[in-house]
Amino acid sequence: GQNPKTGAVIDYWLTVAATSAIRLEIRDGRGTVVRRFVSDEVAPELPAGRYFTERWVRPTPALSPNAGAHRFVWDLRAERPRVFRYEYSIAAVDGEDTPKLPEGMLVPPGEYQVVLLVGGEEYVKPLHVEADPRVAVDGAALDAALVLSREVVAALERHDRATGELRKAGKAIDTVKLKAELDSIGGALVDLQIDLEGSDRAPTQPQRDVCKFETERLDRALKELAFRLRPAAKP
């Protein structure tokens, strides 16, 4: 079933407790996995500054491997991008979890499969995702937003690797200026990704320009980092 507020509601039943981790996959019409949940995975601690009381935060729901009936909710989003900082959404509801942004792009309307993998067996059910009938949705516009989001996420992945290399370098090189540059680039890319996730329209030209500008800045920063990390030539 589909809950317009929380996403796709998935019910499953296990006659006995699973002896190993179970997995739930959401696959698109081509069979590509767009989201994966594993019962023994621990939700990562995402860096975000909480500026409100703890009652507005709830634990991440887990996929249960125990015997019996279970309900799990997929929020209709693809995998969350890995970024160097997250921020809490202002769209909070008392009694529910306050989402951290970015969350991942909403998947476009279409045909999907819900696949439950238990003990080496796959149990597959179809899932149809529809657009909100109150909103005029342009499929081509959504596809364009997904394409740009992939570019942004790819840049963020490169950014994440670069900041990891910078941390490992420690005091071996002067990192202050380069770190500030990478933080600036990463912040702009994260903000762009959040903007894309919050819209059901085609990307604007300014958004495309930001992506191009920040990606070029990232290229230059990575070249500078590689140069600084290069072993000194032996005399």
PDB file of C-alpha atoms in Angstrom:
ATOM      1  CA  GLY A   1       0.000   0.000   0.000  1.00  0.00           C
ATOM      2  CA  GLN A   2       0.956   3.648  -0.223  1.00  0.00           C
ATOM      3  CA  ASN A   3       0.593   6.275   2.461  1.00  0.00           C
ATOM      4  CA  PRO A   4       0.740   9.763   0.891  1.00  0.00           C
ATOM      5  CA  LYS A   5       2.416  11.161   3.998  1.00  0.00           C
ATOM      6  CA  THR A   6       4.969   8.538   4.889  1.00  0.00           C
ATOM      7  CA  GLY A   7       5.548   6.567   1.687  1.00  0.00           C
ATOM      8  CA  ALA A   8       4.994   2.979   0.632  1.00  0.00           C
ATOM      9  CA  VAL A   9       3.770   0.712   3.429  1.00  0.00           C
ATOM     10  CA  ILE A  10       5.240  -2.784   3.080  1.00  0.00           C
ATOM     11  CA  ASP A  11       3.811  -5.666   5.131  1.00  0.00           C
ATOM     12  CA  TYR A  12       5.616  -9.005   5.402  1.00  0.00           C
ATOM     13  CA  TRP A  13       5.304 -12.158   7.456  1.00  0.00           C
ATOM     14  CA  LEU A  14       8.051 -14.517   8.640  1.00  0.00           C
ATOM     15  CA  THR A  15       6.896 -17.926   9.859  1.00  0.00           C
ATOM     16  CA  VAL A  16      10.139 -18.396  11.805  1.00  0.00           C
ATOM     17  CA  ALA A  17      12.915 -16.031  12.811  1.00  0.00           C
ATOM     18  CA  ALA A  18      15.581 -15.619  10.154  1.00  0.00           C
ATOM     19  CA  THR A  19      18.921 -17.210  11.062  1.00  0.00           C
ATOM     20  CA  SER A  20      20.840 -14.556   9.147  1.00  0.00           C
ATOM     21  CA  ALA A  21      20.238 -10.962   8.083  1.00  0.00           C
ATOM     22  CA  ILE A  22      17.280 -10.336   5.797  1.00  0.00           C
ATOM     23  CA  ARG A  23      17.301  -7.741   3.038  1.00  0.00           C
ATOM     24  CA  LEU A  24      14.605  -5.603   1.477  1.00  0.00           C
ATOM     25  CA  GLU A  25      15.282  -4.131  -1.948  1.00  0.00           C
ATOM     26  CA  ILE A  26      13.331  -1.695  -4.063  1.00  0.00           C
ATOM     27  CA  ARG A  27      14.070  -2.251  -7.756  1.00  0.00           C
ATOM     28  CA  ASP A  28      12.976  -0.141 -10.690  1.00  0.00           C
ATOM     29  CA  GLY A  29      11.538  -1.388 -13.986  1.00  0.00           C
ATOM     30  CA  ARG A  30      15.024  -2.296 -15.264  1.00  0.00           C
ATOM     31  CA  GLY A  31      15.806  -4.328 -12.154  1.00  0.00           C
ATOM     32  CA  THR A  32      18.217  -1.740 -10.775  1.00  0.00           C
ATOM     33  CA  VAL A  33      18.247  -1.484  -6.989  1.00  0.00           C
ATOM     34  CA  VAL A  34      17.233   2.057  -6.025  1.00  0.00           C
ATOM     35  CA  ARG A  35      17.088   1.442  -2.257  1.00  0.00           C
ATOM     36  CA  ARG A  36      18.285  -1.341   0.016  1.00  0.00           C
ATOM     37  CA  PHE A  37      17.592  -2.076   3.687  1.00  0.00           C
ATOM     38  CA  VAL A  38      19.362  -4.779   5.745  1.00  0.00           C
ATOM     39  CA  SER A  39      18.132  -6.020   9.127  1.00  0.00           C
ATOM     40  CA  ASP A  40      21.525  -6.049  10.857  1.00  0.00           C
ATOM     41  CA  GLU A  41      22.696  -2.684   9.566  1.00  0.00           C
ATOM     42  CA  VAL A  42      23.138   0.000  12.194  1.00  0.00           C
ATOM     43  CA  ALA A  43      21.937   3.423  11.060  1.00  0.00           C
ATOM     44  CA  PRO A  44      25.006   5.694  10.768  1.00  0.00           C
ATOM     45  CA  GLU A  45      25.346   8.772  12.928  1.00  0.00           C
ATOM     46  CA  LEU A  46      24.927  11.589  10.435  1.00  0.00           C
ATOM     47  CA  PRO A  47      26.678  14.837  11.400  1.00  0.00           C
ATOM     48  CA  ALA A  48      24.029  17.511  11.960  1.00  0.00           C
ATOM     49  CA  GLY A  49      23.621  20.224  14.567  1.00  0.00           C
ATOM     50  CA  ARG A  50      20.426  19.610  16.534  1.00  0.00           C
ATOM     51  CA  TYR A  51      19.058  22.973  17.695  1.00  0.00           C
ATOM     52  CA  PHE A  52      15.807  21.680  19.235  1.00  0.00           C
ATOM     53  CA  THR A  53      14.681  19.299  21.971  1.00  0.00           C
ATOM     54  CA  GLU A  54      15.260  15.561  21.597  1.00  0.00           C
ATOM     55  CA  ARG A  55      11.517  14.807  21.530  1.00  0.00           C
ATOM     56  CA  TRP A  56      11.530  15.846  17.836  1.00  0.00           C
ATOM     57  CA  VAL A  57      13.937  13.038  16.939  1.00  0.00           C
ATOM     58  CA  ARG A  58      13.038   9.364  16.615  1.00  0.00           C
ATOM     59  CA  PRO A  59      15.247   6.273  16.045  1.00  0.00           C
ATOM     60  CA  THR A  60      15.537   5.060  12.473  1.00  0.00           C
ATOM     61  CA  PRO A  61      13.041   2.199  11.893  1.00  0.00           C
ATOM     62  CA  ALA A  62      14.745  -1.174  11.452  1.00  0.00           C
ATOM     63  CA  LEU A  63      13.889  -4.157   9.289  1.00  0.00           C
ATOM     64  CA  SER A  64      12.914  -6.992  11.653  1.00  0.00           C
ATOM     65  CA  PRO A  65      14.151 -10.588  11.114  1.00  0.00           C
ATOM     66  CA  ASN A  66      11.917 -11.966  13.874  1.00  0.00           C
ATOM     67  CA  ALA A  67       9.003 -14.345  13.400  1.00  0.00           C
ATOM     68  CA  GLY A  68       5.591 -12.773  12.904  1.00  0.00           C
ATOM     69  CA  ALA A  69       3.919  -9.934  11.021  1.00  0.00           C
ATOM     70  CA  HIS A  70       5.914  -6.778  10.332  1.00  0.00           C
ATOM     71  CA  ARG A  71       5.328  -3.429   8.708  1.00  0.00           C
ATOM     72  CA  PHE A  72       8.051  -1.361   7.095  1.00  0.00           C
ATOM     73  CA  VAL A  73       7.733   2.022   5.377  1.00  0.00           C
ATOM     74  CA  TRP A  74       9.805   3.087   2.385  1.00  0.00           C
ATOM     75  CA  ASP A  75       9.843   6.868   2.027  1.00  0.00           C
ATOM     76  CA  LEU A  76       9.880   6.646  -1.801  1.00  0.00           C
ATOM     77  CA  ARG A  77      13.411   8.015  -1.903  1.00  0.00           C
ATOM     78  CA  ALA A  78      16.556   6.649  -3.496  1.00  0.00           C
ATOM     79  CA  GLU A  79      19.695   6.112  -1.402  1.00  0.00           C
ATOM     80  CA  ARG A  80      20.748   9.064   0.722  1.00  0.00           C
ATOM     81  CA  PRO A  81      23.872  10.808  -0.601  1.00  0.00           C
ATOM     82  CA  ARG A  82      26.958  10.602   1.570  1.00  0.00           C
ATOM     83  CA  VAL A  83      27.967  14.165   2.394  1.00  0.00           C
ATOM     84  CA  PHE A  84      30.255  15.863   4.890  1.00  0.00           C
ATOM     85  CA  ARG A  85      27.411  17.577   6.754  1.00  0.00           C
ATOM     86  CA  TYR A  86      23.637  17.293   7.059  1.00  0.00           C
ATOM     87  CA  GLU A  87      21.008  19.671   8.358  1.00  0.00           C
ATOM     88  CA  TYR A  88      17.648  19.164   9.997  1.00  0.00           C
ATOM     89  CA  SER A  89      14.583  19.970   7.931  1.00  0.00           C
ATOM     90  CA  ILE A  90      12.263  22.730   9.153  1.00  0.00           C
ATOM     91  CA  ALA A  91       9.323  20.552   8.021  1.00  0.00           C
ATOM     92  CA  ALA A  92       9.028  18.873  11.411  1.00  0.00           C
ATOM     93  CA  VAL A  93       5.968  17.304  13.050  1.00  0.00           C
ATOM     94  CA  ASP A  94       5.756  16.821  16.808  1.00  0.00           C
ATOM     95  CA  GLY A  95       5.785  13.125  17.632  1.00  0.00           C
ATOM     96  CA  GLU A  96       7.535  12.145  14.419  1.00  0.00           C
ATOM     97  CA  ASP A  97      11.150  12.084  13.350  1.00  0.00           C
ATOM     98  CA  THR A  98      12.703  15.282  12.004  1.00  0.00           C
ATOM     99  CA  PRO A  99      14.383  14.367   8.707  1.00  0.00           C
ATOM    100  CA  LYS A 100      18.003  15.161   7.994  1.00  0.00           C
ATOM    101  CA  LEU A 101      18.776  16.720   4.629  1.00  0.00           C
ATOM    102  CA  PRO A 102      19.742  15.660   2.060  1.00  0.00           C
ATOM    103  CA  GLU A 103      17.529  12.561   2.185  1.00  0.00           C
ATOM    104  CA  GLY A 104      17.870  11.261  -1.366  1.00  0.00           C
ATOM    105  CA  MET A 105      15.801  12.040  -4.447  1.00  0.00           C
ATOM    106  CA  LEU A 106      12.170  10.980  -4.609  1.00  0.00           C
ATOM    107  CA  VAL A 107      11.798   8.266  -7.221  1.00  0.00           C
ATOM    108  CA  PRO A 108       9.737   9.135 -10.306  1.00  0.00           C
ATOM    109  CA  PRO A 109       6.296   7.595 -10.849  1.00  0.00           C
ATOM    110  CA  GLY A 110       6.433   4.160 -12.422  1.00  0.00           C
ATOM    111  CA  GLU A 111       6.613   0.430 -11.841  1.00  0.00           C
ATOM    112  CA  TYR A 112       8.854  -0.968  -9.120  1.00  0.00           C
ATOM    113  CA  GLN A 113       9.423  -4.261  -7.360  1.00  0.00           C
ATOM    114  CA  VAL A 114       9.621  -4.948  -3.629  1.00  0.00           C
ATOM    115  CA  VAL A 115      12.033  -7.834  -3.087  1.00  0.00           C
ATOM    116  CA  LEU A 116      12.422  -9.520   0.302  1.00  0.00           C
ATOM    117  CA  LEU A 117      15.491 -11.758   0.556  1.00  0.00           C
ATOM    118  CA  VAL A 118      15.346 -14.314   3.366  1.00  0.00           C
ATOM    119  CA  GLY A 119      17.548 -17.394   3.751  1.00  0.00           C
ATOM    120  CA  GLY A 120      18.647 -17.351   0.123  1.00  0.00           C
ATOM    121  CA  GLU A 121      15.082 -17.027  -1.192  1.00  0.00           C
ATOM    122  CA  GLU A 122      13.595 -14.007  -2.986  1.00  0.00           C
ATOM    123  CA  TYR A 123       9.983 -12.956  -2.514  1.00  0.00           C
ATOM    124  CA  VAL A 124       8.898 -10.402  -5.101  1.00  0.00           C
ATOM    125  CA  LYS A 125       5.841  -8.157  -5.274  1.00  0.00           C
ATOM    126  CA  PRO A 126       5.067  -5.320  -7.715  1.00  0.00           C
ATOM    127  CA  LEU A 127       4.730  -1.741  -6.527  1.00  0.00           C
ATOM    128  CA  HIS A 128       3.191   1.046  -8.568  1.00  0.00           C
ATOM    129  CA  VAL A 129       4.258   4.582  -7.655  1.00  0.00           C
ATOM    130  CA  GLU A 130       1.857   7.297  -8.779  1.00  0.00           C
ATOM    131  CA  ALA A 131       2.278  11.052  -8.886  1.00  0.00           C
ATOM    132  CA  ASP A 132       0.116  13.168  -6.609  1.00  0.00           C
ATOM    133  CA  PRO A 133      -3.028  13.752  -8.715  1.00  0.00           C
ATOM    134  CA  ARG A 134      -3.268  17.300  -7.339  1.00  0.00           C
ATOM    135  CA  VAL A 135       0.072  18.237  -8.897  1.00  0.00           C
ATOM    136  CA  ALA A 136       0.891  18.426 -12.603  1.00  0.00           C
ATOM    137  CA  VAL A 137       4.066  16.365 -12.944  1.00  0.00           C
ATOM    138  CA  ASP A 138       6.274  16.485 -16.028  1.00  0.00           C
ATOM    139  CA  GLY A 139       8.115  13.182 -16.425  1.00  0.00           C
ATOM    140  CA  ALA A 140      10.851  14.739 -18.534  1.00  0.00           C
ATOM    141  CA  ALA A 141      11.410  17.423 -15.886  1.00  0.00           C
ATOM    142  CA  LEU A 142      11.778  14.790 -13.160  1.00  0.00           C
ATOM    143  CA  ASP A 143      14.248  12.842 -15.302  1.00  0.00           C
ATOM    144  CA  ALA A 144      16.299  16.007 -15.858  1.00  0.00           C
ATOM    145  CA  ALA A 145      16.393  16.668 -12.110  1.00  0.00           C
ATOM    146  CA  LEU A 146      17.559  13.095 -11.472  1.00  0.00           C
ATOM    147  CA  VAL A 147      20.337  13.466 -14.041  1.00  0.00           C
ATOM    148  CA  LEU A 148      21.603  16.673 -12.439  1.00  0.00           C
ATOM    149  CA  SER A 149      21.312  15.130  -8.974  1.00  0.00           C
ATOM    150  CA  ARG A 150      23.531  12.233 -10.085  1.00  0.00           C
ATOM    151  CA  GLU A 151      26.165  14.739 -11.184  1.00  0.00           C
ATOM    152  CA  VAL A 152      25.959  16.522  -7.834  1.00  0.00           C
ATOM    153  CA  VAL A 153      26.141  13.256  -5.869  1.00  0.00           C
ATOM    154  CA  ALA A 154      29.128  12.084  -7.927  1.00  0.00           C
ATOM    155  CA  ALA A 155      30.888  15.368  -7.120  1.00  0.00           C
ATOM    156  CA  LEU A 156      30.011  14.961  -3.436  1.00  0.00           C
ATOM    157  CA  GLU A 157      31.497  11.456  -3.443  1.00  0.00           C
ATOM    158  CA  ARG A 158      34.737  12.852  -4.862  1.00  0.00           C
ATOM    159  CA  HIS A 159      34.591  15.612  -2.278  1.00  0.00           C
ATOM    160  CA  ASP A 160      34.144  13.050   0.524  1.00  0.00           C
ATOM    161  CA  ARG A 161      37.205  11.081  -0.637  1.00  0.00           C
ATOM    162  CA  ALA A 162      39.255  14.281  -0.825  1.00  0.00           C
ATOM    163  CA  THR A 163      38.338  15.380   2.702  1.00  0.00           C
ATOM    164  CA  GLY A 164      39.271  11.889   3.921  1.00  0.00           C
ATOM    165  CA  GLU A 165      42.696  12.180   2.282  1.00  0.00           C
ATOM    166  CA  LEU A 166      43.109  15.619   3.801  1.00  0.00           C
ATOM    167  CA  ARG A 167      42.406  14.262   7.293  1.00  0.00           C
ATOM    168  CA  LYS A 168      44.899  11.443   6.820  1.00  0.00           C
ATOM    169  CA  ALA A 169      47.570  13.919   5.743  1.00  0.00           C
ATOM    170  CA  GLY A 170      47.307  15.616   9.126  1.00  0.00           C
ATOM    171  CA  LYS A 171      50.214  17.975   9.717  1.00  0.00           C
ATOM    172  CA  ALA A 172      52.209  16.577   6.824  1.00  0.00           C
ATOM    173  CA  ILE A 173      50.980  19.448   4.653  1.00  0.00           C
ATOM    174  CA  ASP A 174      49.479  22.874   5.236  1.00  0.00           C
ATOM    175  CA  THR A 175      45.746  22.119   4.963  1.00  0.00           C
ATOM    176  CA  VAL A 176      44.079  25.262   6.284  1.00  0.00           C
ATOM    177  CA  LYS A 177      43.433  27.029   2.976  1.00  0.00           C
ATOM    178  CA  LEU A 178      42.641  23.839   1.075  1.00  0.00           C
ATOM    179  CA  LYS A 179      40.255  22.641   3.788  1.00  0.00           C
ATOM    180  CA  ALA A 180      38.406  25.972   3.705  1.00  0.00           C
ATOM    181  CA  GLU A 181      38.084  25.686  -0.069  1.00  0.00           C
ATOM    182  CA  LEU A 182      36.769  22.119   0.113  1.00  0.00           C
ATOM    183  CA  ASP A 183      34.315  23.055   2.869  1.00  0.00           C
ATOM    184  CA  SER A 184      32.998  25.898   0.713  1.00  0.00           C
ATOM    185  CA  ILE A 185      32.615  23.627  -2.325  1.00  0.00           C
ATOM    186  CA  GLY A 186      30.968  20.859  -0.315  1.00  0.00           C
ATOM    187  CA  GLY A 187      28.545  23.277   1.330  1.00  0.00           C
ATOM    188  CA  ALA A 188      27.431  24.653  -2.033  1.00  0.00           C
ATOM    189  CA  LEU A 189      26.951  21.158  -3.475  1.00  0.00           C
ATOM    190  CA  VAL A 190      24.979  19.982  -0.436  1.00  0.00           C
ATOM    191  CA  ASP A 191      22.704  23.027  -0.673  1.00  0.00           C
ATOM    192  CA  LEU A 192      22.161  22.328  -4.372  1.00  0.00           C
ATOM    193  CA  GLN A 193      21.263  18.698  -3.690  1.00  0.00           C
ATOM    194  CA  ILE A 194      18.770  19.765  -1.014  1.00  0.00           C
ATOM    195  CA  ASP A 195      17.200  22.200  -3.491  1.00  0.00           C
ATOM    196  CA  LEU A 196      16.848  19.463  -6.107  1.00  0.00           C
ATOM    197  CA  GLU A 197      15.264  17.065  -3.605  1.00  0.00           C
ATOM    198  CA  GLY A 198      12.700  19.677  -2.596  1.00  0.00           C
ATOM    199  CA  SER A 199      11.405  20.366  -6.094  1.00  0.00           C
ATOM    200  CA  ASP A 200       9.246  18.509  -8.605  1.00  0.00           C
ATOM    201  CA  ARG A 201      10.348  20.722 -11.486  1.00  0.00           C
ATOM    202  CA  ALA A 202      13.155  20.653 -14.027  1.00  0.00           C
ATOM    203  CA  PRO A 203      16.468  22.093 -12.835  1.00  0.00           C
ATOM    204  CA  THR A 204      16.814  25.826 -13.374  1.00  0.00           C
ATOM    205  CA  GLN A 205      19.698  27.312 -15.305  1.00  0.00           C
ATOM    206  CA  PRO A 206      21.168  28.839 -12.111  1.00  0.00           C
ATOM    207  CA  GLN A 207      21.175  25.366 -10.542  1.00  0.00           C
ATOM    208  CA  ARG A 208      22.988  23.964 -13.573  1.00  0.00           C
ATOM    209  CA  ASP A 209      25.451  26.851 -13.399  1.00  0.00           C
ATOM    210  CA  VAL A 210      26.146  26.187  -9.707  1.00  0.00           C
ATOM    211  CA  CYS A 211      26.811  22.519 -10.445  1.00  0.00           C
ATOM    212  CA  LYS A 212      29.243  23.385 -13.241  1.00  0.00           C
ATOM    213  CA  PHE A 213      30.997  26.103 -11.232  1.00  0.00           C
ATOM    214  CA  GLU A 214      31.431  24.020  -8.072  1.00  0.00           C
ATOM    215  CA  THR A 215      32.496  20.921 -10.008  1.00  0.00           C
ATOM    216  CA  GLU A 216      35.222  22.949 -11.727  1.00  0.00           C
ATOM    217  CA  ARG A 217      36.303  24.349  -8.338  1.00  0.00           C
ATOM    218  CA  LEU A 218      36.432  20.788  -7.021  1.00  0.00           C
ATOM    219  CA  ASP A 219      38.599  19.681  -9.967  1.00  0.00           C
ATOM    220  CA  ARG A 220      41.099  22.438  -9.199  1.00  0.00           C
ATOM    221  CA  ALA A 221      41.089  21.652  -5.473  1.00  0.00           C
ATOM    222  CA  LEU A 222      41.697  17.959  -6.141  1.00  0.00           C
ATOM    223  CA  LYS A 223      44.626  18.774  -8.413  1.00  0.00           C
ATOM    224  CA  GLU A 224      46.077  20.986  -5.687  1.00  0.00           C
ATOM    225  CA  LEU A 225      45.582  18.217  -3.127  1.00  0.00           C
ATOM    226  CA  ALA A 226      47.247  15.628  -5.376  1.00  0.00           C
ATOM    227  CA  PHE A 227      50.177  17.987  -5.935  1.00  0.00           C
ATOM    228  CA  ARG A 228      50.653  18.551  -2.210  1.00  0.00           C
ATOM    229  CA  LEU A 229      50.439  14.858  -1.405  1.00  0.00           C
ATOM    230  CA  ARG A 230      52.917  13.902  -4.117  1.00  0.00           C
ATOM    231  CA  PRO A 231      56.109  12.440  -2.633  1.00  0.00           C
ATOM    232  CA  ALA A 232      59.062  14.776  -2.858  1.00  0.00           C
ATOM    233  CA  ALA A 233      61.534  13.882  -5.588  1.00  0.00           C
ATOM    234  CA  LYS A 234      64.727  12.286  -4.325  1.00  0.00           C
ATOM    235  CA  PRO A 235      67.893  14.291  -4.976  1.00  0.00           C
TER     236      PRO A 235
END
